[in-house]
mmCIF file of C-alpha atoms and ligand atoms in Angstrom:
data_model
loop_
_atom_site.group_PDB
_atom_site.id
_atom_site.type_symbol
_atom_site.label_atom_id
_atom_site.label_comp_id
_atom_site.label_asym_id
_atom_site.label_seq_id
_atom_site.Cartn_x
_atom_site.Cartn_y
_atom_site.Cartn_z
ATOM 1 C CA UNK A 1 -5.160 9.746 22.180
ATOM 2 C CA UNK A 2 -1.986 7.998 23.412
ATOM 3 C CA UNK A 3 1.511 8.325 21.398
ATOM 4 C CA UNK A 4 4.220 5.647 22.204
ATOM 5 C CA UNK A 5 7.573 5.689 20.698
ATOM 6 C CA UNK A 6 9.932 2.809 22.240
ATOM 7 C CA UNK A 7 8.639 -0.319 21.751
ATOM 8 C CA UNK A 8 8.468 -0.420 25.955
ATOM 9 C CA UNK A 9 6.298 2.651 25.317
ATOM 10 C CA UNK A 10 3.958 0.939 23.202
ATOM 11 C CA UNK A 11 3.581 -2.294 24.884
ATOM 12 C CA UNK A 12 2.451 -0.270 27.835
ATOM 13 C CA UNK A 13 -0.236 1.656 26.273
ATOM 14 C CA UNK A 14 -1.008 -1.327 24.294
ATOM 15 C CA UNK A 15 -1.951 -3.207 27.797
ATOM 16 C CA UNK A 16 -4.919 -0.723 28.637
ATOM 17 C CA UNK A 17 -6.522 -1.265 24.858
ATOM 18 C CA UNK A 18 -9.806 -3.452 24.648
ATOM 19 C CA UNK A 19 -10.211 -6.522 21.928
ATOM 20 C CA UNK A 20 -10.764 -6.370 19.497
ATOM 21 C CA UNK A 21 -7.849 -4.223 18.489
ATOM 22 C CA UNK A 22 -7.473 -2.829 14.947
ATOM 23 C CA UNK A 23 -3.872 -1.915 13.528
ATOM 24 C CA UNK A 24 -3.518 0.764 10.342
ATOM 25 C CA UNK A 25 0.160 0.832 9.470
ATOM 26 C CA UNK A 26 1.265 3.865 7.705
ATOM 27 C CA UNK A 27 4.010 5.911 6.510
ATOM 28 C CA UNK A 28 2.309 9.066 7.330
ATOM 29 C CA UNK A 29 1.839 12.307 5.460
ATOM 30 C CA UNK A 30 -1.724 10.968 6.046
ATOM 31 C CA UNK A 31 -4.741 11.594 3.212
ATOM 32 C CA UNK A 32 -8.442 10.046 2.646
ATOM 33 C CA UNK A 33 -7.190 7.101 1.757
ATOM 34 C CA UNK A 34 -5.506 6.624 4.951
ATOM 35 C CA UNK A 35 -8.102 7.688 6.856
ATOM 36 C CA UNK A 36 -10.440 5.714 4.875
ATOM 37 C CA UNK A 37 -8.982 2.388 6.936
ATOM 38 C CA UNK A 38 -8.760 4.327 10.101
ATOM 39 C CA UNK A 39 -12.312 5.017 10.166
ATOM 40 C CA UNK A 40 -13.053 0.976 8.860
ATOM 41 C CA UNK A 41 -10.590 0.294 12.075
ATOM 42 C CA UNK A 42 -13.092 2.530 14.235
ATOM 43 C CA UNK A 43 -16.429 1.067 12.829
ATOM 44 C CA UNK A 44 -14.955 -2.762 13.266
ATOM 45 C CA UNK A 45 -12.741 -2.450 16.200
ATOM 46 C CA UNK A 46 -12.998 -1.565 19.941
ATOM 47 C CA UNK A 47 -9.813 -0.113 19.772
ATOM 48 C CA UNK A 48 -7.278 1.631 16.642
ATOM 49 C CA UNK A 49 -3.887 1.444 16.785
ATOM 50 C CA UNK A 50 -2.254 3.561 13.672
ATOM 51 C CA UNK A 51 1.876 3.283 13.039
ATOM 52 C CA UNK A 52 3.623 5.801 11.344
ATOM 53 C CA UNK A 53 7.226 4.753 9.908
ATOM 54 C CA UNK A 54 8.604 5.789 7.386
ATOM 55 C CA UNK A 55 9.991 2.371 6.928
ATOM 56 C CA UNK A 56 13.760 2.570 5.070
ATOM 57 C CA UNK A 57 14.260 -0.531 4.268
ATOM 58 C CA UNK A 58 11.406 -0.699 2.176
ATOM 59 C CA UNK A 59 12.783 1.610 -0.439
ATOM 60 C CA UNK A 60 15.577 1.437 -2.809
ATOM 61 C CA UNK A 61 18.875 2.886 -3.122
ATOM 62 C CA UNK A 62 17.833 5.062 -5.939
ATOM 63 C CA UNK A 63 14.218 5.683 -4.390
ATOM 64 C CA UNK A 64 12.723 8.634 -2.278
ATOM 65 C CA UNK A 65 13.133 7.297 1.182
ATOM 66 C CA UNK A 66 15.173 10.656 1.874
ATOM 67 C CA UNK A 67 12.228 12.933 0.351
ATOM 68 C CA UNK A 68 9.519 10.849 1.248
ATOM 69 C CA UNK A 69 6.742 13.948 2.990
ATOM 70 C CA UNK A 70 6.381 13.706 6.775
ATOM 71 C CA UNK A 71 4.393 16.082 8.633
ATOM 72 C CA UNK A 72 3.444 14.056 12.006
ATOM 73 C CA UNK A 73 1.759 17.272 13.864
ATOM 74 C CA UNK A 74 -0.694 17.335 11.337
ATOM 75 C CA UNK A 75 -1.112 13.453 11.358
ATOM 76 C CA UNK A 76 -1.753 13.632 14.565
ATOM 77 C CA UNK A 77 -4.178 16.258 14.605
ATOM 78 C CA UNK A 78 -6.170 14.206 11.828
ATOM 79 C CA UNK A 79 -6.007 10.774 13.715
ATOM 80 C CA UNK A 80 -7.280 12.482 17.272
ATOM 81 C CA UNK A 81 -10.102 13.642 15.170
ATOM 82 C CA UNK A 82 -10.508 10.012 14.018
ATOM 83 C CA UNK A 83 -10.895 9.319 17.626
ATOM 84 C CA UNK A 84 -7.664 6.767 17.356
ATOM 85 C CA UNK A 85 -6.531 5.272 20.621
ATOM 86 C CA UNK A 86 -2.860 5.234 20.153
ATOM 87 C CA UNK A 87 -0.234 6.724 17.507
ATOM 88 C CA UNK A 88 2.738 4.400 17.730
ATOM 89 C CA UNK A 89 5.952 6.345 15.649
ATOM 90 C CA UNK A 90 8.820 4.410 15.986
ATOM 91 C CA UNK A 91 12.461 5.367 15.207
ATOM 92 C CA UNK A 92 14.519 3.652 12.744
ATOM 93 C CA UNK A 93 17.352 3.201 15.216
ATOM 94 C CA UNK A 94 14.519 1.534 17.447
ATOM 95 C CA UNK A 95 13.082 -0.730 14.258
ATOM 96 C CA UNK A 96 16.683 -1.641 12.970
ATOM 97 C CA UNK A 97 18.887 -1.777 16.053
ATOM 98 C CA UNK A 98 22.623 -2.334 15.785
ATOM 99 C CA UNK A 99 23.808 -5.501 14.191
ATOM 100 C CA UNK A 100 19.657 -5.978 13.139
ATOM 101 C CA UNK A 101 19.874 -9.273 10.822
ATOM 102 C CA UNK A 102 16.752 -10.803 10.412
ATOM 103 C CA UNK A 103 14.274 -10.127 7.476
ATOM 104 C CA UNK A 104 11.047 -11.933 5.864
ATOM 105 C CA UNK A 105 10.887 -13.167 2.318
ATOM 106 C CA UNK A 106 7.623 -14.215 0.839
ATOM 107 C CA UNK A 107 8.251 -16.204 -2.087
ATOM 108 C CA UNK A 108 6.046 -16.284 -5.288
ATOM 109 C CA UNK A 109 3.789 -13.745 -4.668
ATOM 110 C CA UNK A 110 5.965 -11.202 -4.237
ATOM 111 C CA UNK A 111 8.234 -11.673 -7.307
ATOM 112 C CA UNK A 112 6.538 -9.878 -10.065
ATOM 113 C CA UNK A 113 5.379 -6.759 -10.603
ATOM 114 C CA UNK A 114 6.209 -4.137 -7.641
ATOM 115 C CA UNK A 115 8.615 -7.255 -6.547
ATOM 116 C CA UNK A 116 10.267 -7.130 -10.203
ATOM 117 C CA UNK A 117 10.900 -3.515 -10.165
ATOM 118 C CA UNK A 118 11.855 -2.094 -6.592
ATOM 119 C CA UNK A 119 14.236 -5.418 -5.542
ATOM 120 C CA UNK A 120 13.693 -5.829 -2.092
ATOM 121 C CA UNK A 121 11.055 -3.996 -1.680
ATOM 122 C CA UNK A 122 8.582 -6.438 -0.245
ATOM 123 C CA UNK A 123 11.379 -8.123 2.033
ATOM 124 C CA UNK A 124 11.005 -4.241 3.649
ATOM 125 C CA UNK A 125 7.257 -4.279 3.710
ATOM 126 C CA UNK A 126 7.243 -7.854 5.103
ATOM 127 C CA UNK A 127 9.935 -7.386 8.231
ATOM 128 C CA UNK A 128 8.521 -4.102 9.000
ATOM 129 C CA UNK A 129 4.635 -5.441 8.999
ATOM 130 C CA UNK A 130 6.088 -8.704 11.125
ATOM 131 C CA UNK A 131 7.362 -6.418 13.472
ATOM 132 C CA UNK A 132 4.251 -4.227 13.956
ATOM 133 C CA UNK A 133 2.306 -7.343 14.124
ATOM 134 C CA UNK A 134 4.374 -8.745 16.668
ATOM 135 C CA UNK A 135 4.586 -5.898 18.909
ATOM 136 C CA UNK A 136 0.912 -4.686 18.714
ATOM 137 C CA UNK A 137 -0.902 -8.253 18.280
ATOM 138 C CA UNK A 138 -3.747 -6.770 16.605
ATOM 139 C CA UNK A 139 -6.913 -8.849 16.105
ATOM 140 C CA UNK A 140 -7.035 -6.990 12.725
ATOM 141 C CA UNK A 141 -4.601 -5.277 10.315
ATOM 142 C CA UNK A 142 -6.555 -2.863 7.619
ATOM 143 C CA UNK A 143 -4.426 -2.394 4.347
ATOM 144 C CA UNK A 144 -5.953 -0.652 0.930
ATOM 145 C CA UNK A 145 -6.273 -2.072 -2.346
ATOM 146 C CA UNK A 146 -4.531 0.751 -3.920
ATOM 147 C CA UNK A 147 -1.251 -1.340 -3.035
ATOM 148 C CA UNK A 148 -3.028 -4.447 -3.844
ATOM 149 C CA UNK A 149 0.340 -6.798 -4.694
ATOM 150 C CA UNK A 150 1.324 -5.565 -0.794
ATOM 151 C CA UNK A 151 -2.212 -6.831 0.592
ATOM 152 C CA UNK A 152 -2.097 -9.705 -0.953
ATOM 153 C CA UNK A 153 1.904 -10.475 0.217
ATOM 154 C CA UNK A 154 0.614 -9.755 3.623
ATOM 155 C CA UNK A 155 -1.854 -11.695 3.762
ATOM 156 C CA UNK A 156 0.703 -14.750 2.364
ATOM 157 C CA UNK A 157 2.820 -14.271 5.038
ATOM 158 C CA UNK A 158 -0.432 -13.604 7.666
ATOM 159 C CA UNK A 159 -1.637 -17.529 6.131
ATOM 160 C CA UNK A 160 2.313 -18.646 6.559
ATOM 161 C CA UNK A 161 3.345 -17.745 9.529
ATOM 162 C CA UNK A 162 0.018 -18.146 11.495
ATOM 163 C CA UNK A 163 -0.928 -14.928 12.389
ATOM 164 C CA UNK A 164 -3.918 -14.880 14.549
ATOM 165 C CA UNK A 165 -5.512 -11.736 12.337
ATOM 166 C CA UNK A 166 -7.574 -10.920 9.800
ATOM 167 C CA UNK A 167 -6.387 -8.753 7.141
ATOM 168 C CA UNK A 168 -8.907 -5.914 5.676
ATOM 169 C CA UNK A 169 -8.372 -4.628 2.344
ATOM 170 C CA UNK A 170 -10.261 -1.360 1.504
ATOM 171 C CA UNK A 171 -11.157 0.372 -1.187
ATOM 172 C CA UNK A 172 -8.783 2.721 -3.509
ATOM 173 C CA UNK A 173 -9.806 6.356 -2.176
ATOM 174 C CA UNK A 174 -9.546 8.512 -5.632
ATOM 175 C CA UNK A 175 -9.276 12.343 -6.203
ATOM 176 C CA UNK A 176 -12.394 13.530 -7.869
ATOM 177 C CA UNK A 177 -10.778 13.500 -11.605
ATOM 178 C CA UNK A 178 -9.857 9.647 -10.508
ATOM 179 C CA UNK A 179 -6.183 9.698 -9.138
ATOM 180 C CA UNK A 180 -5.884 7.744 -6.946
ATOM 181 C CA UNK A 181 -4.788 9.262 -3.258
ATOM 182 C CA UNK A 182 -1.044 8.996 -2.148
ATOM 183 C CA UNK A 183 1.409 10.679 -0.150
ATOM 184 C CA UNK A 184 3.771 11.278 -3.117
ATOM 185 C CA UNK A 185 1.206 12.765 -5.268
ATOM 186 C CA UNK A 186 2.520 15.915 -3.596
ATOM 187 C CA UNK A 187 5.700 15.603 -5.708
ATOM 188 C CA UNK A 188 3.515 15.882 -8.846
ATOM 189 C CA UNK A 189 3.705 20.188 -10.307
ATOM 190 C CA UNK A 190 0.158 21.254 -12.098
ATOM 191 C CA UNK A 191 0.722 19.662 -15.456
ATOM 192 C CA UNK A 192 2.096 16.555 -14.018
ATOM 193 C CA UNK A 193 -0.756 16.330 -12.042
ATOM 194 C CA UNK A 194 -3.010 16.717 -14.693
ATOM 195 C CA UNK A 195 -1.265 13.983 -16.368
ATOM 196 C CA UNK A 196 -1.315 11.668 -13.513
ATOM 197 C CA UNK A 197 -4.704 10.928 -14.221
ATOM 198 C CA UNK A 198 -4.129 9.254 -16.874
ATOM 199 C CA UNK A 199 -3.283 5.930 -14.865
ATOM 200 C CA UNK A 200 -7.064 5.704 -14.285
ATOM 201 C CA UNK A 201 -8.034 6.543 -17.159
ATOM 202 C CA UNK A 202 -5.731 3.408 -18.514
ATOM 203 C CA UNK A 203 -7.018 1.186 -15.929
ATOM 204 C CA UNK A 204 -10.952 2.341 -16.558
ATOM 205 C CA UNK A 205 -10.509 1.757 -20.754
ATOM 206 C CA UNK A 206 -9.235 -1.561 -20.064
ATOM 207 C CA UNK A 207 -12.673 -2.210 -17.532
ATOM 208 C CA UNK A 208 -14.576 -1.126 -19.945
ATOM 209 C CA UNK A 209 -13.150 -3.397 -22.709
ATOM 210 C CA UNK A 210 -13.608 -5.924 -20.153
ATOM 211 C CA UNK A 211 -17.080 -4.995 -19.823
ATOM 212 C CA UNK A 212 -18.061 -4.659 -22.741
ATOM 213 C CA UNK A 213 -16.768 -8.924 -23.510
ATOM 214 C CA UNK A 214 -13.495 -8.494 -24.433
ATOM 215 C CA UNK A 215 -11.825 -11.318 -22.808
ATOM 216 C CA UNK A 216 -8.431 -11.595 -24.255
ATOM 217 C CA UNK A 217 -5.527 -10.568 -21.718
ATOM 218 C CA UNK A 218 -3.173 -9.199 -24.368
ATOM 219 C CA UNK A 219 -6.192 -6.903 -26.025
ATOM 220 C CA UNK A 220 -6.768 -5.560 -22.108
ATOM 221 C CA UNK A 221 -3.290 -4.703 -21.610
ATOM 222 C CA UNK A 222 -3.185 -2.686 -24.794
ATOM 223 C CA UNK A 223 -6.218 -1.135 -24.355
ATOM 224 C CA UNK A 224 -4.067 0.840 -21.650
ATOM 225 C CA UNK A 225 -0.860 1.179 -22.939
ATOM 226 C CA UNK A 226 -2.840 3.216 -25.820
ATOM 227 C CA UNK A 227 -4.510 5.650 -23.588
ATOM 228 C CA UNK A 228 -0.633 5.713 -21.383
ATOM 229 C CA UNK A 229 0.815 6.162 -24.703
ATOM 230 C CA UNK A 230 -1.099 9.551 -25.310
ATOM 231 C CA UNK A 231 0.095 11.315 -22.226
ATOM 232 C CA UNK A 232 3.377 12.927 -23.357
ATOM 233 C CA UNK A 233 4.242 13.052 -19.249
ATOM 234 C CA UNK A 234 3.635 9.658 -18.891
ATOM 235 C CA UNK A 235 6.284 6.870 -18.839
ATOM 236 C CA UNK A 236 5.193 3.351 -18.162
ATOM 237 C CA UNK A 237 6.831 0.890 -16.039
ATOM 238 C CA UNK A 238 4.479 -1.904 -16.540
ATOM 239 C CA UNK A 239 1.061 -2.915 -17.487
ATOM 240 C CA UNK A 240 -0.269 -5.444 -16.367
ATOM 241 C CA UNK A 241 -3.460 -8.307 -16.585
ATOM 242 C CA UNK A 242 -2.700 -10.767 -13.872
ATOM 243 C CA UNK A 243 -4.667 -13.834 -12.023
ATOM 244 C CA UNK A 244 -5.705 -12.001 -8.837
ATOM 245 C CA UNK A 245 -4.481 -15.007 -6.605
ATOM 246 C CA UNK A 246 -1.511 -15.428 -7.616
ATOM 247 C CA UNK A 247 -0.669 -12.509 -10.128
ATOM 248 C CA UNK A 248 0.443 -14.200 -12.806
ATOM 249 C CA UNK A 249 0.052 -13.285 -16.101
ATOM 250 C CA UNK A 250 -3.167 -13.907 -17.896
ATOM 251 C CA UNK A 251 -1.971 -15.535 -21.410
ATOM 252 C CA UNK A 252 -5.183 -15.222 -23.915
ATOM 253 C CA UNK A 253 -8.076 -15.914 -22.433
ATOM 254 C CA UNK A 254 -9.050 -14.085 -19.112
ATOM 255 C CA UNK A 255 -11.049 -16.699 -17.378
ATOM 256 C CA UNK A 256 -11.332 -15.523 -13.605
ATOM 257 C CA UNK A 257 -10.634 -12.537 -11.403
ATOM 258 C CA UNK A 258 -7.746 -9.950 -12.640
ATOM 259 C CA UNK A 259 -5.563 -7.632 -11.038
ATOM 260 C CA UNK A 260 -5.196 -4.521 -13.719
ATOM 261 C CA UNK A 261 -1.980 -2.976 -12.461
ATOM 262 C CA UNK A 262 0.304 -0.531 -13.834
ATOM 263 C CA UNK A 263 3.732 1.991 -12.949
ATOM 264 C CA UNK A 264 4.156 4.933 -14.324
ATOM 265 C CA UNK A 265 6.461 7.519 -14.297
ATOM 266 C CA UNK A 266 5.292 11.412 -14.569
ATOM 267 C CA UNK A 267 8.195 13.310 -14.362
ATOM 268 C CA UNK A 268 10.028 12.265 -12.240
ATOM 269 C CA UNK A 269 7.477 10.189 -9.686
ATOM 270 C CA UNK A 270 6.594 6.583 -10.032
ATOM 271 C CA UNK A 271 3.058 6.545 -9.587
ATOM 272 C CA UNK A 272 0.900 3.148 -8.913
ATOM 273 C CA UNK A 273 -2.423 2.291 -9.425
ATOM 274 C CA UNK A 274 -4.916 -0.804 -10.174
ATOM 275 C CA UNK A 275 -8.273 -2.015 -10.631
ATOM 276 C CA UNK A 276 -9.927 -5.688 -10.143
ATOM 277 C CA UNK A 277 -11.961 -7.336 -12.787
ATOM 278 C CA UNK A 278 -14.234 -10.301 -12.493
ATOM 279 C CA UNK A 279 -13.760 -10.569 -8.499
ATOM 280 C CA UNK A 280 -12.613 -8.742 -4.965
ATOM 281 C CA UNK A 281 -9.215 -8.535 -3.236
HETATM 282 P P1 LIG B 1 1.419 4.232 2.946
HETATM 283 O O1 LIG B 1 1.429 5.311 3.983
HETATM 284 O O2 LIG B 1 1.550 4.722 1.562
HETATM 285 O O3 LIG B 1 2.350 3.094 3.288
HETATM 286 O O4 LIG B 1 -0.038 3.592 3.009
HETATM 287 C C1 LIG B 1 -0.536 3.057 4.201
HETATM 288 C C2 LIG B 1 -1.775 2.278 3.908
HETATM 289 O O5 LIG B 1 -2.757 3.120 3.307
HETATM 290 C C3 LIG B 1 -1.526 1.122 2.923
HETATM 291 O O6 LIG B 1 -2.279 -0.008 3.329
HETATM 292 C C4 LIG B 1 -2.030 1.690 1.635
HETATM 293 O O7 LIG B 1 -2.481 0.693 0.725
HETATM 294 C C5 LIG B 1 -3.199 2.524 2.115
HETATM 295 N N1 LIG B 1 -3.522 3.549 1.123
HETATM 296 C C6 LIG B 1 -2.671 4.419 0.530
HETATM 297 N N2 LIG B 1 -3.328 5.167 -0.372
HETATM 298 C C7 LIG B 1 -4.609 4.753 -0.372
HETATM 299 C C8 LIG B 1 -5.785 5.122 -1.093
HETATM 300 N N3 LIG B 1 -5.755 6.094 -2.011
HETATM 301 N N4 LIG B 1 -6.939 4.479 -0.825
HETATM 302 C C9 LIG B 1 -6.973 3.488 0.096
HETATM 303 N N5 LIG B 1 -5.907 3.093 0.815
HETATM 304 C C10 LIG B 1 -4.743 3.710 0.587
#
């Protein structure tokens, strides 16, 4: 397994790498879920390229970027297992040189949700993922569905800005009790992490309404603000029953695929999840 930090350094190693190429951009502090799209990368691709950057412009003022884990010896222990072909970690100072003044907005898509709450946020996520496109030319990029607003920005701006790629979204990877796998979860102490699972449990009560015929959007989104509302621990952010294309709000009747999405604070960690009904990211 290669490692390449400069850009120069990458573009190298990127040379030797046979098509088709698959890119998994990551932050690092690497779990199942992460290597849940390496290994899709592997299976698909005849060669993996995984990032790790902890990418700062991507947070907020106010957010974690400062406490956000890293551990890159063990990352790169797991990804050489993986059998990736090259670990590209750039610098910040390399990503956002001097006088750096250029950034990607995607419009619509973007604003709600995630968008609404961390301003900016998805101006990070789509410079950063430009970049990494641009500078590894992957043939395809593998995102999960446990971010699914992200995916589906990415693959706006993929459509917009003619990106010769195909994006893969995979699959939420979930603790056994449900919660879904993510680098902060570390944050979370033993009752908050019993707590956390409460997201799923939201997200699975409103499924099962959903399953079960019940078709009206505001009746979904209470079903999971009840079960939120009681987890002492839990603070909610937003809940959510939105069009999956465009993730608007369903108003009464749900009558195609939904994104259920919701925030929620335990403690003092923002925690994410979401589940699709009545369709596929
Ligand atoms: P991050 O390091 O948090 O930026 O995540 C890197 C990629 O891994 C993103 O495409 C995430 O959506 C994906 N990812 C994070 N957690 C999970 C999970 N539990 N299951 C599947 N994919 C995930």
């Amino acid at each position: 397994m290669e490692t390449a930090i400069t850009l120069d350094e990458l573009r190298q190693a990127r040379k030797n790498l046979p098509a088709p190429l698959g890119l998994v951009p990551t932050m690092g502090y690497l779990h199942e879920g992460h290597l849940s799209l390496v290994r899709a990368a592997r299976r698909e691709c005849a060669s993996v390229v995984v990032s790790i950057f902890v990418n700062p412009t991507q947070f907020g003022p106010q957010e974690d970027f400062d406490r956000y884990p890293r551990d890159l010896p063990r990352d790169l222990a797991l990804l050489e297992a993986e059998g990736v072909d090259l670990v590209w970690t750039p610098t910040p100072q390399g990503m956002y040189p001097e006088g750096y003044q250029t950034w990607v907005t995607v419009e619509k898509v973007a604003a709600p949700l995630e968008g609404a709450m961390r301003p900016g946020h998805f101006r990070g996520v789509a410079t950063v993922v430009v970049k990494l496109f641009n500078a590894v030319q992957p043939d395809r990029a593998y995102f999960g569905q446990k971010d699914a607003q992200q995916a589906l920005v990415i693959r706006r701006l993929v459509a917009d800005l003619n990106f010769p790629l195909e994006v893969v979204v995979c699959p939420t990877v979930r603790e056994p009790d449900g919660l879904a796998m993510s680098s902060r979860n570390i944050y979370l102490n033993p009752q908050e992490r019993r707590a956390a699972t409460v997201l799923y449990c939201a997200l699975t009560a409103a499924q099962a309404a959903y399953q079960a015929g019940e078709r009206n959007a505001d009746r979904l989104r209470q079903a999971m603000e009840a079960v939120l509302a009681r987890e002492p621990l839990a603070r909610p952010q937003y809940v959510s029953c939105a069009r999956l294309d465009d993730l608007q709000e369903w108003q009464g009747e749900v009558s195609g695929p939904a994104l259920l999405s919701l925030a929620v604070f335990i403690g003092g960690t923002r925690l994410i999840d979401n589940l699709v009904l009545g369709g596929e990211l």
